[in-house]
CSV table of C-alpha atoms in Angstrom, one decimal:
chain,number,residue,atom,x,y,z
A,1,MET,CA,357.3,91.6,-201.5
A,2,CYS,CA,358.5,90.8,-205.0
A,3,LYS,CA,357.5,88.8,-207.9
A,4,LEU,CA,359.0,87.7,-211.2
A,5,ASP,CA,358.1,89.4,-214.5
A,6,ASN,CA,357.9,86.7,-217.2
A,7,GLY,CA,359.8,84.5,-214.8
A,8,THR,CA,363.0,86.5,-214.9
A,9,ALA,CA,362.8,90.2,-214.0
A,10,PRO,CA,362.3,90.9,-210.3
A,11,VAL,CA,359.7,93.5,-209.5
A,12,ILE,CA,359.1,95.2,-206.1
A,13,LYS,CA,355.6,96.3,-205.2
A,14,ARG,CA,356.2,99.8,-203.9
A,15,LYS,CA,353.8,101.8,-201.8
A,16,HIS,CA,352.0,104.8,-203.2
A,17,SER,CA,353.1,108.1,-201.8
A,18,LEU,CA,353.6,111.8,-202.7
A,19,LEU,CA,357.0,112.4,-204.4
A,20,LEU,CA,358.2,115.7,-202.9
A,21,THR,CA,361.9,115.2,-202.7
A,22,LYS,CA,364.6,113.9,-205.0
A,23,GLU,CA,365.2,111.1,-202.5
A,24,SER,CA,361.6,109.9,-203.0
A,25,PHE,CA,362.4,109.2,-206.6
A,26,ASP,CA,365.6,107.2,-205.7
A,27,PHE,CA,365.4,103.4,-205.4
A,28,SER,CA,369.0,102.7,-206.1
A,29,ASP,CA,369.5,100.9,-202.8
A,30,GLU,CA,366.4,98.8,-203.1
A,31,LYS,CA,366.9,95.1,-203.5
A,32,THR,CA,364.5,92.2,-203.8
A,33,ALA,CA,364.4,89.3,-201.3
A,34,ASP,CA,367.1,87.5,-203.2
A,35,GLY,CA,369.4,90.5,-203.5
A,36,GLN,CA,368.6,91.4,-207.1
A,37,THR,CA,368.0,94.9,-208.5
A,38,PRO,CA,364.3,95.7,-209.1
A,39,PHE,CA,363.0,95.6,-212.7
A,40,THR,CA,361.8,99.2,-212.7
A,41,PRO,CA,363.6,102.0,-210.8
A,42,ALA,CA,360.7,104.5,-211.2
A,43,PRO,CA,358.0,105.2,-208.6
A,44,THR,CA,354.6,103.8,-209.0
A,45,VAL,CA,352.3,105.4,-211.7
A,46,THR,CA,349.7,106.1,-209.0
A,47,SER,CA,352.3,107.9,-206.9
A,48,SER,CA,353.1,110.1,-210.0
A,49,TYR,CA,349.4,110.8,-210.6
A,50,MET,CA,349.1,111.9,-206.9
A,51,THR,CA,352.1,114.1,-207.1
A,52,ILE,CA,351.1,115.7,-210.4
A,53,LEU,CA,347.7,116.6,-208.9
A,54,PHE,CA,349.4,117.9,-205.8
A,55,HIS,CA,351.7,120.2,-207.9
A,56,VAL,CA,348.7,121.5,-209.9
A,57,LEU,CA,346.8,122.3,-206.8
A,58,VAL,CA,349.9,124.1,-205.4
A,59,LEU,CA,350.2,126.2,-208.6
A,60,CYS,CA,346.5,127.1,-208.3
A,61,VAL,CA,347.0,128.2,-204.7
A,62,ILE,CA,350.0,130.3,-205.6
A,63,GLU,CA,348.1,131.9,-208.4
A,64,TYR,CA,345.3,132.8,-206.1
A,65,ILE,CA,347.6,134.2,-203.4
A,66,THR,CA,349.5,136.3,-206.0
A,67,ASN,CA,346.2,137.6,-207.4
A,68,PHE,CA,345.1,138.5,-203.9
A,69,VAL,CA,348.3,140.4,-203.2
A,70,PHE,CA,348.1,142.3,-206.4
A,71,GLY,CA,344.5,143.2,-205.4
A,72,LYS,CA,345.7,144.6,-202.1
A,73,PHE,CA,348.3,146.8,-203.9
A,74,GLN,CA,346.1,147.8,-206.8
A,75,HIS,CA,346.4,151.5,-205.8
A,76,VAL,CA,350.1,151.4,-206.8
A,77,HIS,CA,349.3,151.9,-210.5
A,78,PRO,CA,346.1,152.4,-212.5
A,79,LEU,CA,346.7,149.3,-214.6
A,80,MET,CA,346.5,147.2,-211.4
A,81,GLU,CA,343.0,148.4,-210.8
A,82,VAL,CA,341.7,146.3,-213.6
A,83,GLU,CA,340.8,142.8,-212.5
A,84,LYS,CA,341.7,141.2,-215.8
A,85,ASN,CA,345.2,142.7,-215.6
A,86,ARG,CA,345.7,141.4,-212.1
A,87,GLY,CA,344.7,137.9,-213.3
A,88,ILE,CA,347.2,138.1,-216.2
A,89,LEU,CA,350.0,139.1,-213.9
A,90,ALA,CA,349.1,136.5,-211.3
A,91,ARG,CA,349.3,133.9,-214.0
A,92,HIS,CA,352.7,135.1,-215.3
A,93,PHE,CA,354.3,135.7,-211.9
A,94,GLY,CA,352.5,133.2,-209.7
A,95,VAL,CA,352.4,130.2,-212.1
A,96,ASP,CA,354.8,130.7,-215.0
A,97,LEU,CA,357.7,132.3,-213.2
A,98,TYR,CA,357.5,130.0,-210.3
A,99,ALA,CA,357.0,126.8,-212.3
A,100,LEU,CA,359.6,127.6,-215.0
A,101,GLY,CA,362.0,128.8,-212.4
A,102,THR,CA,361.6,125.6,-210.5
A,103,CYS,CA,362.3,123.6,-213.7
A,104,ALA,CA,365.4,125.6,-214.4
A,105,ILE,CA,366.7,125.2,-210.8
A,106,LEU,CA,366.0,121.4,-210.9
A,107,GLY,CA,367.9,121.3,-214.2
A,108,LEU,CA,370.9,123.2,-212.9
A,109,LYS,CA,371.0,121.2,-209.6
A,110,ASN,CA,371.3,118.0,-211.8
A,111,VAL,CA,373.5,119.4,-214.5
A,112,SER,CA,376.3,116.9,-213.6
A,113,VAL,CA,374.1,114.2,-215.2
A,114,CYS,CA,374.6,115.8,-218.7
A,115,LYS,CA,377.9,117.6,-218.1
A,116,ASN,CA,379.5,115.4,-220.8
A,117,VAL,CA,377.7,117.4,-223.5
A,118,PHE,CA,379.0,120.7,-222.1
A,119,ASP,CA,382.5,119.1,-221.9
A,120,ARG,CA,382.2,118.2,-225.6
A,121,ALA,CA,381.1,121.7,-226.5
A,122,PHE,CA,384.2,123.1,-224.9
A,123,GLY,CA,386.5,120.8,-226.8
A,124,ARG,CA,386.8,117.5,-224.8
A,125,SER,CA,386.5,115.2,-227.8
A,126,ASN,CA,386.2,112.0,-225.9
A,127,SER,CA,383.4,113.0,-223.5
A,128,MET,CA,380.5,111.7,-225.6
A,129,PRO,CA,381.8,108.3,-226.9
A,130,GLU,CA,379.4,106.1,-229.0
A,131,ALA,CA,379.9,103.3,-226.5
A,132,GLY,CA,378.0,105.3,-223.9
A,133,TYR,CA,374.8,105.6,-225.8
A,134,GLU,CA,372.9,103.1,-223.7
A,135,ALA,CA,373.9,104.8,-220.5
A,136,ARG,CA,372.8,108.1,-221.9
A,137,LEU,CA,369.5,106.9,-223.2
A,138,PHE,CA,368.3,104.3,-220.7
A,139,THR,CA,369.9,105.1,-217.3
A,140,TYR,CA,367.4,106.2,-214.7
A,141,HIS,CA,368.2,109.4,-212.8
A,142,PRO,CA,366.0,110.4,-209.8
A,143,GLY,CA,366.6,114.1,-210.4
A,144,ALA,CA,365.5,113.8,-214.0
A,145,GLN,CA,362.3,111.9,-213.1
A,146,GLN,CA,361.5,114.6,-210.5
A,147,LEU,CA,362.0,117.3,-213.2
A,148,LEU,CA,359.9,115.5,-215.8
A,149,LEU,CA,357.1,115.0,-213.3
A,150,PHE,CA,357.0,118.7,-212.2
A,151,PHE,CA,357.4,119.8,-215.9
A,152,LEU,CA,354.4,117.7,-216.8
A,153,ALA,CA,352.3,119.0,-213.8
A,154,TYR,CA,353.1,122.6,-214.9
A,155,ASN,CA,351.9,121.9,-218.5
A,156,VAL,CA,348.7,120.4,-217.2
A,157,LYS,CA,348.0,123.6,-215.4
A,158,ASN,CA,349.1,125.7,-218.4
A,159,LEU,CA,346.9,123.6,-220.6
A,160,TYR,CA,343.9,124.6,-218.5
A,161,ASP,CA,345.0,128.2,-218.4
A,162,SER,CA,345.5,128.4,-222.2
A,163,TYR,CA,341.9,127.2,-222.6
A,164,VAL,CA,340.5,129.7,-220.0
A,165,TRP,CA,342.5,132.6,-221.3
A,166,GLU,CA,341.9,131.7,-225.0
A,167,ASP,CA,345.6,131.7,-225.8
A,168,GLY,CA,345.0,129.8,-229.1
A,169,PRO,CA,345.2,126.3,-230.5
A,170,GLU,CA,349.0,126.5,-231.0
A,171,PHE,CA,349.5,126.9,-227.3
A,172,ILE,CA,347.1,124.1,-226.4
A,173,PHE,CA,348.9,121.9,-228.9
A,174,HIS,CA,352.3,122.8,-227.4
A,175,HIS,CA,351.2,121.9,-223.8
A,176,VAL,CA,349.6,118.6,-225.0
A,177,VAL,CA,352.9,117.7,-226.8
A,178,SER,CA,354.9,118.6,-223.7
A,179,ILE,CA,352.8,116.4,-221.5
A,180,ILE,CA,353.2,113.5,-224.0
A,181,VAL,CA,357.0,113.9,-224.1
A,182,ALA,CA,357.4,114.2,-220.4
A,183,TRP,CA,355.2,111.1,-219.7
A,184,ASN,CA,357.2,109.0,-222.2
A,185,GLY,CA,360.4,110.1,-220.5
A,186,MET,CA,359.0,108.9,-217.2
A,187,TYR,CA,357.2,105.8,-218.3
A,188,PRO,CA,358.5,103.6,-219.8
A,189,GLY,CA,361.5,105.9,-219.0
A,190,CYS,CA,364.2,107.0,-221.4
A,191,GLY,CA,366.4,110.0,-222.2
A,192,HIS,CA,366.9,111.2,-218.6
A,193,PHE,CA,370.4,112.3,-219.5
A,194,TYR,CA,368.9,114.8,-222.0
A,195,ALA,CA,365.7,115.7,-220.1
A,196,ILE,CA,367.9,117.6,-217.6
A,197,PHE,CA,368.6,120.1,-220.4
A,198,PHE,CA,365.4,120.0,-222.5
A,199,MET,CA,362.9,120.3,-219.6
A,200,GLY,CA,365.2,122.1,-217.1
A,201,ILE,CA,368.2,124.2,-218.1
A,202,SER,CA,366.7,125.4,-221.4
A,203,GLU,CA,363.7,126.8,-219.5
A,204,ILE,CA,365.9,129.6,-218.2
A,205,SER,CA,365.1,131.5,-221.3
A,206,THR,CA,361.4,130.7,-221.0
A,207,CYS,CA,361.4,131.8,-217.4
A,208,ILE,CA,362.5,135.3,-218.6
A,209,LEU,CA,360.1,135.2,-221.4
A,210,SER,CA,357.2,134.7,-219.0
A,211,LEU,CA,358.1,138.0,-217.4
A,212,LEU,CA,358.6,139.7,-220.7
A,213,ALA,CA,355.1,138.5,-221.8
A,214,SER,CA,353.5,140.5,-219.1
A,215,PHE,CA,354.6,143.7,-221.0
A,216,ASP,CA,353.2,142.5,-224.3
A,217,ASP,CA,349.9,144.0,-225.4
A,218,GLU,CA,348.8,140.8,-227.0
A,219,TYR,CA,349.7,138.2,-224.3
A,220,GLY,CA,350.1,140.4,-221.3
A,221,VAL,CA,348.7,143.6,-219.8
A,222,VAL,CA,347.8,146.2,-222.4
A,223,GLY,CA,349.8,149.4,-221.7
A,224,LEU,CA,352.2,147.9,-219.2
A,225,GLY,CA,355.1,148.0,-221.8
A,226,ALA,CA,354.4,151.7,-222.5
A,227,ALA,CA,354.2,152.4,-218.8
A,228,PHE,CA,357.5,150.7,-218.0
A,229,PRO,CA,359.5,150.9,-221.3
A,230,ILE,CA,363.0,150.5,-219.7
A,231,THR,CA,362.0,147.4,-217.8
A,232,LYS,CA,360.6,145.9,-221.0
A,233,ILE,CA,363.8,146.7,-222.9
A,234,VAL,CA,366.0,145.2,-220.2
A,235,LEU,CA,363.9,142.0,-220.0
A,236,GLY,CA,364.0,141.8,-223.8
A,237,VAL,CA,367.8,142.0,-223.9
A,238,VAL,CA,368.2,139.5,-221.2
A,239,PHE,CA,365.8,137.1,-222.9
A,240,ALA,CA,367.5,137.5,-226.2
A,241,ILE,CA,370.9,136.6,-224.7
A,242,SER,CA,369.5,133.6,-222.8
A,243,PHE,CA,367.6,132.4,-225.9
A,244,ILE,CA,370.7,132.5,-228.0
A,245,ILE,CA,372.7,130.5,-225.4
A,246,CYS,CA,370.0,128.0,-224.4
A,247,ARG,CA,368.0,127.6,-227.6
A,248,ALA,CA,370.2,128.7,-230.5
A,249,ILE,CA,373.5,127.1,-229.3
A,250,LEU,CA,372.9,124.4,-226.7
A,251,TRP,CA,369.5,123.1,-228.0
A,252,PRO,CA,370.8,121.9,-231.4
A,253,LEU,CA,373.9,120.4,-229.7
A,254,PHE,CA,371.7,118.3,-227.3
A,255,SER,CA,369.3,117.4,-230.2
A,256,TYR,CA,372.2,116.2,-232.3
A,257,TYR,CA,373.4,113.8,-229.6
A,258,ILE,CA,370.0,112.4,-228.6
A,259,MET,CA,369.3,111.7,-232.2
A,260,LYS,CA,372.7,110.2,-232.7
A,261,ASP,CA,372.4,107.9,-229.6
A,262,SER,CA,368.9,106.9,-230.6
A,263,ARG,CA,369.9,106.1,-234.2
A,264,LEU,CA,372.7,103.9,-232.8
A,265,ALA,CA,370.3,102.1,-230.4
A,266,PHE,CA,368.0,101.2,-233.3
A,267,LYS,CA,371.0,100.3,-235.5
A,268,VAL,CA,372.5,97.8,-233.1
A,269,LYS,CA,369.0,96.7,-231.9
A,270,SER,CA,369.7,97.4,-228.2
A,271,GLU,CA,367.9,95.1,-225.9
A,272,LYS,CA,367.0,98.1,-223.8
A,273,LEU,CA,364.8,99.4,-226.6
A,274,GLU,CA,362.2,96.8,-225.7
A,275,GLY,CA,359.1,98.6,-224.6
A,276,ARG,CA,360.7,102.0,-225.4
A,277,LYS,CA,360.7,102.1,-229.2
A,278,PHE,CA,357.5,104.1,-229.5
A,279,ALA,CA,358.5,106.5,-226.7
A,280,ILE,CA,361.8,107.3,-228.3
A,281,ILE,CA,360.3,107.8,-231.8
A,282,VAL,CA,357.7,110.2,-230.3
A,283,ILE,CA,360.4,112.1,-228.4
A,284,LEU,CA,362.7,112.3,-231.5
A,285,THR,CA,360.0,113.5,-233.8
A,286,ILE,CA,358.9,116.3,-231.4
A,287,CYS,CA,362.6,117.2,-230.7
A,288,ALA,CA,363.2,117.5,-234.5
A,289,VAL,CA,360.3,119.8,-234.9
A,290,LEU,CA,361.2,121.9,-231.9
A,291,THR,CA,364.8,122.2,-233.1
A,292,LEU,CA,363.6,123.7,-236.4
A,293,LEU,CA,361.3,126.1,-234.5
A,294,GLN,CA,364.3,127.4,-232.5
A,295,ALA,CA,365.7,128.7,-235.7
A,296,VAL,CA,362.3,130.3,-236.7
A,297,TRP,CA,362.0,131.9,-233.3
A,298,LEU,CA,365.6,133.2,-233.4
A,299,VAL,CA,364.8,135.0,-236.6
A,300,GLN,CA,361.6,136.4,-235.1
A,301,ILE,CA,363.5,137.7,-232.0
A,302,ILE,CA,366.1,139.4,-234.3
A,303,VAL,CA,363.4,141.1,-236.4
A,304,GLN,CA,361.4,142.1,-233.4
A,305,GLY,CA,364.5,143.4,-231.6
A,306,ARG,CA,365.4,145.5,-234.6
A,307,ASP,CA,361.9,147.0,-234.8
A,308,GLU,CA,362.0,147.8,-231.0
A,309,ILE,CA,365.4,149.5,-231.3
A,310,MET,CA,364.3,151.5,-234.4
A,311,ALA,CA,361.1,152.6,-232.6
A,312,LEU,CA,363.1,153.7,-229.6
A,313,LEU,CA,365.5,155.7,-231.7
A,314,GLU,CA,362.7,157.4,-233.5
A,315,LYS,CA,361.2,158.5,-230.2
A,316,SER,CA,364.5,159.8,-228.9
């Protein structure tokens, strides 16, 4: 049932299976024949591949069903009579909204994992001690592994969609980077404490953005924003508020602590860095770039919001 890795670390040969519940990612009660804890707490790579493929197929089915439903109700509005428009809406509502909403829900369901950062933000000065850096960086959390896997599957589907819909190289690059980060978080496994926020809670704002994008003439349905201006404005306001909270305030805070913990791990040469150095460097590099982009996007949101308000005032 088990063998020794390099003569010391017990490894259990797990069966391959679909990972559809949080419990299917949890091996905390698993012991080797001699009562030791297994070397790796994560499911098999093959199981992850199988589950990723399953989620991608489910997203494809949901998109098809959404498109079919929009087709049945195309008489509701002239814009719905255009096949391309129905395809765009099916992508945003059937894939993006569902997937990003799932990521956000998984993040919120596991928020207790990273609650110490929130405690620190509200003034509890001892909630993020340096002594806890190893636990934050290297502790395996089943909920985080589940979130990372689903997040990766969504980006695989979105990578394909970006190519088909010709979103542009920047979107393709973003999805590839997201896949790399998620996989490194799963295997060899690190940063689960922080993944709950970065791949989960922060996607609340992106979830709203996916709805708002439908009303954009460039990335959504041409004319939909003009047909439903109030809906577009309401979504824009809600998105701006969620972005400020999730991306402008919380994101830099979480970025600061993951960088601080990682720097400490390299400084003291933690034994748990073995096999994870490259993964952490990749994650930190991408995190640093994305943190800078949050500031750029915030400025863009402010400028675009001002322009939208000015245009609305001129019309009134």
